[in-house]
Amino acid sequence: IMRMLGEMVLNAPQSGSFIIQIRRGLGGHAAFVAGWAYWILWAIIAGTEVIAGAGLIENWIGLPRVAIEGILIAIMTASNLFSVRGYGEFEYWLSFMKISAVCIFITVCILSIFGFINTAPIQSAVTTRNVLPHGVLAVITIIPTIMMSLTGSEIATVAALETRNPSASVARAANSVPIKILLFYVISVALILYILPVNEVHSGFSPFLAALNQLHIPYATTAMAFVMFIAVMSCLNSAIYVTSRVMMEMATFGDAPFFLARRGSTGVPTAAIIMAAGVEAIVALFSTLSPGGIFTFLLSASGALILFDYFLAALAQIRLRKKMIGQNQTPDCPMWLFPTLSYLTAGSFLLVLVIICLLYTSDAADDTPFVDLG
């Protein structure tokens, strides 16, 4: 998807976010649906991050959780209202701390596995029975939740217009994201799987922390709580940024109230930022008022929303690339193995969406939930 977005944005570097690319490729109606779906997705993500952040520091501060949630939203909203540079500086240092923590985690795990930290090398917890303990179908149904966790790379296309060199920023992101996911996500998960038996992985408990506890690393709980709080604040910061920019962009095209497109004296869309913060506060409130109802539904829906938007983005790339071919144009950042890989990417998103629809339809008839994606 990032490679597709890179191709589309570099072909029209001043056009805007990936929602604009969907507008270019599929028209205004598709962009309207994709834009609002994306905005709702990030509003939900922001609400969940507020809840998580408040839960992490609740015991440290001693204030009611609702008060902490309000303080966190206020701090991040202020950082976004200050200026674009303020958001960028804040996010830079938060991201630096996150990446440093992951690098330390990977280093500690590798040293432990080879016996440089512990007295004896760690024995692998992986067996043929626990690699896919719930079968292939469970892997497919959990994809939306995983997609929600990995959502955010496409923010590069949203933020590109506020950089000095939009084309270079998007090209760098399109080429580096797969490498970063491999280094920081896949390797980390592989190490966790190697160290931690599947029956030691529990819902609501960080597998990173569980792996460190398995290695008997001192002060792991406190350190990981701090790292998770930093990660939560980083995501909340980005969520407020992206929801405000997408709303501003939609307002420019008449897909949202026009006043949301106005920029304040600091150059940021003040009304859109305040609206985003308000909705995020409401989502966080739902976790208290209806944790097993409205809030769970919102979480379950959010992963499907990004799958749907990525599906539309893939279709837009296919159509725009065919148009370029018809005009004898060559993209600066071409999608790999076009058109085969483009069709496979779009088809994979569609397949997961169809399977989930069929499963939930079947479960609704039986009145038994198949899987809680929240």
PDB file of C-alpha atoms in Angstrom, residues 20 59 69 84 86 96 99 128-129 152 185 196 207 249 266 271 276 323:
ATOM      1  CA  ILE A  20      -7.107  12.802  -2.637  1.00  0.00           C
ATOM      2  CA  ASN A  59      -1.522   4.710  39.858  1.00  0.00           C
ATOM      3  CA  GLU A  69      -8.028  11.394  30.133  1.00  0.00           C
ATOM      4  CA  VAL A  84       2.852  22.343  12.628  1.00  0.00           C
ATOM      5  CA  GLY A  86       5.272  21.994  17.399  1.00  0.00           C
ATOM      6  CA  PHE A  96      12.887   8.506  19.000  1.00  0.00           C
ATOM      7  CA  ILE A  99      12.410   3.226  18.489  1.00  0.00           C
ATOM      8  CA  THR A 128       4.475 -27.121  15.646  1.00  0.00           C
ATOM      9  CA  ARG A 129       1.330 -27.138  17.792  1.00  0.00           C
ATOM     10  CA  GLY A 152      -0.322   5.165  10.391  1.00  0.00           C
ATOM     11  CA  TYR A 185       7.720  -5.375  14.238  1.00  0.00           C
ATOM     12  CA  LEU A 196       7.297 -16.889  25.303  1.00  0.00           C
ATOM     13  CA  PRO A 207       3.659  -9.602  25.324  1.00  0.00           C
ATOM     14  CA  GLU A 249      -9.094  18.437   3.276  1.00  0.00           C
ATOM     15  CA  THR A 266      -0.557  29.662  13.666  1.00  0.00           C
ATOM     16  CA  ALA A 271     -11.657  24.237  14.314  1.00  0.00           C
ATOM     17  CA  ALA A 276     -11.254  16.009  16.631  1.00  0.00           C
ATOM     18  CA  LYS A 323      -4.258   5.958 -17.205  1.00  0.00           C
TER      19      LYS A 323
END
